[in-house]
Short mmCIF file of C-alpha atoms in Angstrom, two decimals:
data_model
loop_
_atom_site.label_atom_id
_atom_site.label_comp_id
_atom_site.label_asym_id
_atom_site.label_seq_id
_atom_site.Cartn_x
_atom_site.Cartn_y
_atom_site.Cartn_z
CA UNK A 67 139.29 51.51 121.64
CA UNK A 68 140.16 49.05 119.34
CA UNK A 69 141.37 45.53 120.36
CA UNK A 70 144.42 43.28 119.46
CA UNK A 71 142.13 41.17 117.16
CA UNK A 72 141.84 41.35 113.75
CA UNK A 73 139.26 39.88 111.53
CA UNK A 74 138.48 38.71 107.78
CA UNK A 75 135.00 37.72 106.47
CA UNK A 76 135.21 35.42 103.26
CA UNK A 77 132.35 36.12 101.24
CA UNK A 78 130.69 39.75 100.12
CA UNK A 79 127.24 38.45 99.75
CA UNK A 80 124.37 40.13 102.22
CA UNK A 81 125.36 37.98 105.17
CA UNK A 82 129.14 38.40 104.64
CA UNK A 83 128.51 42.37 104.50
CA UNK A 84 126.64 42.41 106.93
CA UNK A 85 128.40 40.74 109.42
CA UNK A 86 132.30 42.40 108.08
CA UNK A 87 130.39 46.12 108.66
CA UNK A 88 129.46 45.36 112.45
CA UNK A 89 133.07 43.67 113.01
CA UNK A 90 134.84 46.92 111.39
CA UNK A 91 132.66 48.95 114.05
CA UNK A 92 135.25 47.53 116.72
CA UNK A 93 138.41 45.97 115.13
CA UNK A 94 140.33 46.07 111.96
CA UNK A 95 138.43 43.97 109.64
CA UNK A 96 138.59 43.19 105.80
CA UNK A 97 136.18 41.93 103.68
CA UNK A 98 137.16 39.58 100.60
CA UNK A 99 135.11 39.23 97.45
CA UNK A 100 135.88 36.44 94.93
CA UNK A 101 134.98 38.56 91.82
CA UNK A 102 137.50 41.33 91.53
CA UNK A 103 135.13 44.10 90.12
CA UNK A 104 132.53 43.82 92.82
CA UNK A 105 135.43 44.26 95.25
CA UNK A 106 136.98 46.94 93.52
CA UNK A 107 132.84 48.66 93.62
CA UNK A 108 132.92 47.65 97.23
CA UNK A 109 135.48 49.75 97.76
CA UNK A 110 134.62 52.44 95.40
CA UNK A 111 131.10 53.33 96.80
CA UNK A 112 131.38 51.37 100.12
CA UNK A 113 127.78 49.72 99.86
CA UNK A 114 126.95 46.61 98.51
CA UNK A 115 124.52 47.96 96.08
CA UNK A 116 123.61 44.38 94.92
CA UNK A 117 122.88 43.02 98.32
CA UNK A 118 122.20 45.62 100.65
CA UNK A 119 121.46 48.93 98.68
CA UNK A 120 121.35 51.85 100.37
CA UNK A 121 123.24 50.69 103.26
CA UNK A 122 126.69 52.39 103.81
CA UNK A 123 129.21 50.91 104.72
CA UNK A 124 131.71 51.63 107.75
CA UNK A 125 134.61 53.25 106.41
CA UNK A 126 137.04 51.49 108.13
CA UNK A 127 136.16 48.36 106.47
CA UNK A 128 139.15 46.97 103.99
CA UNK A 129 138.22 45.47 100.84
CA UNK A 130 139.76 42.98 98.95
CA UNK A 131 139.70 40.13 96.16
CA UNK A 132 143.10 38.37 97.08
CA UNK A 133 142.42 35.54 99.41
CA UNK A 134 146.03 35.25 99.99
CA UNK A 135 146.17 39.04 101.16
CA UNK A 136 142.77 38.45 103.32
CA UNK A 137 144.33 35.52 105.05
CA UNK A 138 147.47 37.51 105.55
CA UNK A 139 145.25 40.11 107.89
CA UNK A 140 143.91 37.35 110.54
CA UNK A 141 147.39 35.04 111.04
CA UNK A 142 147.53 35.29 114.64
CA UNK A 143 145.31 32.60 117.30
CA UNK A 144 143.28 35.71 118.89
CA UNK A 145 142.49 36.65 115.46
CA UNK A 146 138.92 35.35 113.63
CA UNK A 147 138.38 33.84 110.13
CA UNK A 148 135.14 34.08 109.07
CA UNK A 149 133.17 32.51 106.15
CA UNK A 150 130.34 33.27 104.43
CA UNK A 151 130.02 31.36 101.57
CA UNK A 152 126.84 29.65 100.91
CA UNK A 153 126.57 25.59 101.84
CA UNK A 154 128.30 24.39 98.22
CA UNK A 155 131.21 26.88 98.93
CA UNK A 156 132.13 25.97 102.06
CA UNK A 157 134.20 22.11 101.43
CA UNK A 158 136.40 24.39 99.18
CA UNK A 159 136.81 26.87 101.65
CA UNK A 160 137.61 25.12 104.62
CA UNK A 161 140.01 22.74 102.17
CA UNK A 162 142.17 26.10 101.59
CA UNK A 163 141.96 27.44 105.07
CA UNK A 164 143.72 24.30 106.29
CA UNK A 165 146.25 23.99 103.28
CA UNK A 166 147.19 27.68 104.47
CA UNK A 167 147.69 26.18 107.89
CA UNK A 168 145.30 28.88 109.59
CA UNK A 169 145.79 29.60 113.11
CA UNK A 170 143.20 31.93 113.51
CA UNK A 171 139.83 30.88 114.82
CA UNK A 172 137.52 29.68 112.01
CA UNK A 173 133.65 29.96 112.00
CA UNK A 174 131.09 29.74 109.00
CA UNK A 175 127.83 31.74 108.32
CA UNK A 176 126.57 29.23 105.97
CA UNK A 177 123.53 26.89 106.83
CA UNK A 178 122.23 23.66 105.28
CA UNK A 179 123.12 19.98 105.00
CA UNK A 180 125.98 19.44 101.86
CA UNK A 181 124.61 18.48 98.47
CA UNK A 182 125.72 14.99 97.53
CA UNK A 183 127.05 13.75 101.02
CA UNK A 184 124.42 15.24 103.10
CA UNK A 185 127.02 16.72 105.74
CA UNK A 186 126.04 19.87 108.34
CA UNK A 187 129.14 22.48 108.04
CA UNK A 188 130.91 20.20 111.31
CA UNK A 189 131.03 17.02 109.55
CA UNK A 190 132.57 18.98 106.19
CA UNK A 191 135.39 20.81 108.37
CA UNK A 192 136.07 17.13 110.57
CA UNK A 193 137.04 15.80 106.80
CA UNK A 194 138.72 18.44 105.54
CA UNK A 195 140.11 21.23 108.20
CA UNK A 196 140.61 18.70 111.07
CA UNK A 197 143.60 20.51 112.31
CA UNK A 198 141.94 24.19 112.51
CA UNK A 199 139.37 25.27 115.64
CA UNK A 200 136.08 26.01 114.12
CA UNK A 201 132.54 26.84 114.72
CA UNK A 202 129.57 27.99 113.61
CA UNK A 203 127.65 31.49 114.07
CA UNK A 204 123.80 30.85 113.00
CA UNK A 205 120.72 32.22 114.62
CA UNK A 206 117.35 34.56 113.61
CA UNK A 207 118.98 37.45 111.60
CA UNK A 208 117.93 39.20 108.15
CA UNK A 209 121.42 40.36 106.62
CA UNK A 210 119.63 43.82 106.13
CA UNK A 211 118.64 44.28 109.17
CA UNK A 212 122.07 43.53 110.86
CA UNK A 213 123.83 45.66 108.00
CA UNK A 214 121.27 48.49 109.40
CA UNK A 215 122.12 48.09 112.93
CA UNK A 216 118.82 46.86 114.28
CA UNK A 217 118.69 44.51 117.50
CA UNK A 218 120.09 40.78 116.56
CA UNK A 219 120.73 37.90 118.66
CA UNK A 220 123.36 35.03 117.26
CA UNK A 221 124.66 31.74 118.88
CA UNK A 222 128.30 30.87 118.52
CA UNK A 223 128.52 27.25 118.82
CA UNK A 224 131.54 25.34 119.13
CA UNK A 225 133.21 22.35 121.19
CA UNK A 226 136.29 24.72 121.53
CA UNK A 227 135.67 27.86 123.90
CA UNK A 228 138.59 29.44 122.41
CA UNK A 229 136.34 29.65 119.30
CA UNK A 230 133.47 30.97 121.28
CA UNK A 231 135.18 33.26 123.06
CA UNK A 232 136.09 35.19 119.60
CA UNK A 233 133.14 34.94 117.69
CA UNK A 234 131.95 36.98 121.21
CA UNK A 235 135.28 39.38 121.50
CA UNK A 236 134.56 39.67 117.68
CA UNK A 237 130.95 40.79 117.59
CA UNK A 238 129.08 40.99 121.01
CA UNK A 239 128.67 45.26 121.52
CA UNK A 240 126.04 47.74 120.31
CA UNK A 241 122.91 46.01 118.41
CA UNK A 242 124.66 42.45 118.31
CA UNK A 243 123.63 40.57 121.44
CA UNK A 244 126.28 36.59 121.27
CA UNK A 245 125.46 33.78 122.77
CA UNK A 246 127.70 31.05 123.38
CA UNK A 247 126.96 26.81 123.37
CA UNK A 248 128.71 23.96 123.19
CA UNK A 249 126.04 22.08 120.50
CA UNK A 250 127.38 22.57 117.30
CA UNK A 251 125.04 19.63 115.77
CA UNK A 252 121.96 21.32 117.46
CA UNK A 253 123.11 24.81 116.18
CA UNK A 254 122.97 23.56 112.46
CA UNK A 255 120.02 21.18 112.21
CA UNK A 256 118.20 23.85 113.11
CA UNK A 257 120.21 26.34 110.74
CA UNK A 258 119.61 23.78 107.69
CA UNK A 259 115.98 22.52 108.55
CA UNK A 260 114.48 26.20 109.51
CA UNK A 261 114.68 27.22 105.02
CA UNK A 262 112.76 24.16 104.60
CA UNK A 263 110.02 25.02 107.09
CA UNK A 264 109.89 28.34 105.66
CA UNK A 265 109.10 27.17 102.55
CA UNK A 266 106.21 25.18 104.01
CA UNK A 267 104.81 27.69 105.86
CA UNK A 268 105.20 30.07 102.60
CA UNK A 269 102.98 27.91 100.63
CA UNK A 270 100.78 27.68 103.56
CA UNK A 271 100.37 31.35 103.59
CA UNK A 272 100.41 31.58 99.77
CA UNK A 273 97.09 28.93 99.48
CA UNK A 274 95.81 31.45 101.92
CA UNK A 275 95.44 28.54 104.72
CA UNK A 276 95.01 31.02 107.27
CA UNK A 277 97.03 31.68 110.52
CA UNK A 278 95.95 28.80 112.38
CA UNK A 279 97.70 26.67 109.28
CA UNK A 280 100.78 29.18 109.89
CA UNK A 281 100.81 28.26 113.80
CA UNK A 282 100.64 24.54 112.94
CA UNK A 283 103.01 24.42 110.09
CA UNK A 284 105.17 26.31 112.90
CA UNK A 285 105.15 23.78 115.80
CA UNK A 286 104.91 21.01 113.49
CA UNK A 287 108.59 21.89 111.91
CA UNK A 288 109.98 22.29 115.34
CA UNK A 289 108.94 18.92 116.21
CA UNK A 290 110.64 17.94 112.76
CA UNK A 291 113.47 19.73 113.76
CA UNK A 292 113.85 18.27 117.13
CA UNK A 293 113.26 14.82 116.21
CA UNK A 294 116.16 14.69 113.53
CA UNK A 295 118.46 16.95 115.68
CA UNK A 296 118.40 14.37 118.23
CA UNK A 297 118.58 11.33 116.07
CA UNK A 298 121.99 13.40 115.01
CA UNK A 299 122.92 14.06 118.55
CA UNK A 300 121.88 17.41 119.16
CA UNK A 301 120.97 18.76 122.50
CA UNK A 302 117.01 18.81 123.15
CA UNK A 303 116.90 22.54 124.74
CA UNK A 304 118.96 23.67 121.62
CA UNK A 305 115.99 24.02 119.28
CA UNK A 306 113.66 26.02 121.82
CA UNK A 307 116.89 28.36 121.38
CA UNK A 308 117.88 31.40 118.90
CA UNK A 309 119.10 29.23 116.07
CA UNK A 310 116.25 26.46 116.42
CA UNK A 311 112.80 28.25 117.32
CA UNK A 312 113.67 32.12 117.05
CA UNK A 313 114.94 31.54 113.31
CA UNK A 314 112.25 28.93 112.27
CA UNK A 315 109.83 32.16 113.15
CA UNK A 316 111.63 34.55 111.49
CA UNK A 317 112.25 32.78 108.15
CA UNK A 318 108.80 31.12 107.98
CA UNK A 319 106.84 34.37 108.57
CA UNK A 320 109.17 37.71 107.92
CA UNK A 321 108.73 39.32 104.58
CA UNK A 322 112.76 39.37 104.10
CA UNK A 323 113.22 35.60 104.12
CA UNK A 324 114.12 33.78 100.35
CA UNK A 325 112.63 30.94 101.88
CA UNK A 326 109.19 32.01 102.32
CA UNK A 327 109.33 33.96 98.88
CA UNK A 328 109.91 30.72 97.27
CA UNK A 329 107.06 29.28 99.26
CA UNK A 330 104.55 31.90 98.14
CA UNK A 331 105.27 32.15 94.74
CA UNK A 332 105.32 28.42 94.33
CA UNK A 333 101.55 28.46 95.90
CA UNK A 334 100.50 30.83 93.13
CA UNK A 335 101.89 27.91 90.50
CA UNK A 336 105.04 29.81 89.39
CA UNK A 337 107.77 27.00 88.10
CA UNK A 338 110.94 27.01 90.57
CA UNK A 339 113.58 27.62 87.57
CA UNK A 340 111.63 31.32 87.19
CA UNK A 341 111.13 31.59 91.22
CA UNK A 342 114.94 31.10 91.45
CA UNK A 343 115.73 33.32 88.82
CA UNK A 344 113.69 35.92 89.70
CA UNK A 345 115.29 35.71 93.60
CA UNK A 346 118.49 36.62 92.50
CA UNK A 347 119.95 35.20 95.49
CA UNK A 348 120.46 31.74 97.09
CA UNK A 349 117.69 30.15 99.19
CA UNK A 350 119.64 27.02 100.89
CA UNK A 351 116.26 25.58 101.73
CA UNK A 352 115.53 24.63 98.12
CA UNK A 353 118.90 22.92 97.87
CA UNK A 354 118.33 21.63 101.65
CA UNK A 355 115.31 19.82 101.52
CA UNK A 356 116.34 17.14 99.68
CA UNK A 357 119.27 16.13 101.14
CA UNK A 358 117.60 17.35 104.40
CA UNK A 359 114.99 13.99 103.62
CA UNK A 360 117.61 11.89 102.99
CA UNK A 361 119.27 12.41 105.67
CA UNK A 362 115.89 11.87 107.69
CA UNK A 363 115.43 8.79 105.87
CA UNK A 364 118.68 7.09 107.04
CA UNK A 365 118.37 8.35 110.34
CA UNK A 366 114.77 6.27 110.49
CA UNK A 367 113.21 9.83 111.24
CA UNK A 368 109.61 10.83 110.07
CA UNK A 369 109.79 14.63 108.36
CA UNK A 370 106.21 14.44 106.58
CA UNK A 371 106.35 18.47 106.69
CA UNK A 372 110.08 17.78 104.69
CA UNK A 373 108.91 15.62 102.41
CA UNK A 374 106.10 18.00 101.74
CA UNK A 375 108.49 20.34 100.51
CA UNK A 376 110.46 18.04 98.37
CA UNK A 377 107.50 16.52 96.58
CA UNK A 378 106.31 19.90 95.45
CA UNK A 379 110.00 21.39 94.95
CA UNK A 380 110.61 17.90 92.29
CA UNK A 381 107.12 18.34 90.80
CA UNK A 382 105.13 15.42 92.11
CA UNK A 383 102.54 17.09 94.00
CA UNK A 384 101.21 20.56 93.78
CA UNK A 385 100.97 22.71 96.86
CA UNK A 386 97.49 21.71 97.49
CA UNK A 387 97.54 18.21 96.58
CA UNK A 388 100.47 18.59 99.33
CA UNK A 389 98.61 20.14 102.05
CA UNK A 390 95.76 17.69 101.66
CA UNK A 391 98.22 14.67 101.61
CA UNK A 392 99.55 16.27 104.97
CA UNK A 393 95.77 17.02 106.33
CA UNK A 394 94.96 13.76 105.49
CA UNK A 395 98.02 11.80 107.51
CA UNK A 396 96.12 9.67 110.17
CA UNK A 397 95.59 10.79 113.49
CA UNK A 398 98.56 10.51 116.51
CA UNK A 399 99.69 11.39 120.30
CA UNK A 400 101.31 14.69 119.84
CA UNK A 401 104.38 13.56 121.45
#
């Protein structure tokens, strides 16, 4: 049986699909796409043949490009707003979402620090969407996967637990497993850093460094991770969690993550303009790592595995001169 909630995913890119097909296995939910034609394919074919071909799509899902219409279907407070924009998408987002004075619970998909101020998805809603409850759903999950119905774990993090409570009335049944916390800065350090780290351990594996490098690169980044969560604030135990250590793992070492694609292909001496290109999708961490440093930098945090990254992403050091800079760091405690 169907409940009293009602929920509408902004954003028909993999992660938006994804997450809109196992809502609509449980409540009325509709999915809204910013270009009209993909919507109107969306709803033609019902698969998302650019993002997740092959994979059909619940028939009860409602399509639709008119954001006034999608914000029409989740009005009530039991109901759930979800978007799934990318990092640069989401200031505009929440902006309209609070000019529409939304009552429905509010929660973003997207992951990263924000280009230019260098703000995690909290920070961007406590300047612009004040007034609305919001959170953040993050965790280890390949879009494809979830869109197949394969096992997945999230974290819903939020100060409010009215925000919790539907991100778990929303999606926890069948092969989505939600868990609930309070540590919304923990949540998306690790979110943001974890692209980064994949593309570390990418080039790792691309130079053929071996799987002792991989381990390494691995427990190094969580220590990265850790270090600048809790100059931020962020709860310790958070990042030995889903959404710190499970999704470092799975984007620095499964085959479906951007991150590590970009991280490979940049180890066999590919330029990033043609990597991107080639992608045909957004990898945060290449947009991430940069601000990601910064934001290390004024927090008096040392990220050598970040600024790794950055120094081969802006073409001052090739991957190896990078991994022998790193190899070459002198010798410390551990801890």
């Amino acid at each position: 049986m169907k409940s009293e909630m009602q929920i509408t995913v902004l954003g028909a890119g993999a992660w938006g699909t994804a997450v809109a097909a196992a809502a609509a296995l449980r409540h009325p939910t509709l999915l809204w796409a910013r270009d009209p034609q993909q919507a109107d394919a969306l709803a033609a074919q019902h698969e998302n043949t650019r993002y997740l071909p092959g994979v059909a799509l619940p028939p009860a899902l409602r399509i639709s490009a008119d954001l006034a219409h999608a914000l029409a279907h989740a009005t009530r407070p039991q109901d759930l707003l979800i978007v799934a924009t990318p990092m640069a998408g989401l200031r505009s987002m929440l902006t309209q979402l609070a000019q529409a004075r939304v009552t429905a619970a509010v929660m973003w998909l997207s992951k990263g620090f924000e280009a230019g101020t260098g703000c995690l998805g909290h920070e961007v809603a406590r300047e612009v969407a004040a007034s609305l409850r919001t959170g953040v759903l993050s965790g280890p999950s390949f879009a494809l996967e979830v869109a197949r119905g394969q096992p997945t774990a999230l974290v819903a993090a939020s100060p409010d637990v009215t925000v919790r409570d539907a991100a778990v009335r929303a999606l926890h049944a069948g092969h989505l497993r939600i868990y609930s916390s309070e540590d919304v800065v923990g949540v998306e350090v690790g979110g943001a850093l974890k692209n980064v780290l994949a593309i570390a351990t990418g080039i790792g594996d691309g130079l053929g460094l071996g799987l002792n490098a991989r381990a390494a690169l691995i427990t190094r980044g969580l220590a990265e991770m850790s270090r600048l969560g809790g100059a931020l604030g962020a709860q310790p135990e958070t990042f030995m969690g889903l959404s710190g250590l499970g999704d470092l793992v799975l984007t620095a070492t499964g085959d479906l993550s951007r991150n590590r694609r970009v991280g490979l292909k940049l180890a066999e001496g590919l330029p990033l303009p043609r990597i991107l290109e080639a992608l045909g999708h957004v990898a945060e961490g290449v947009y991430t790592a940069r601000t990601a440093l910064a934001r290390a930098e004024s927090a008096g945090i040392e990220v050598p595995l970040t600024r790794a990254v950055v120094d081969v992403l802006e073409g001052r050091l090739t991957p190896a001169a990078a991994v022998q800079a790193l190899m070459q760091r002198e010798a410390r405690a551990e801890h």
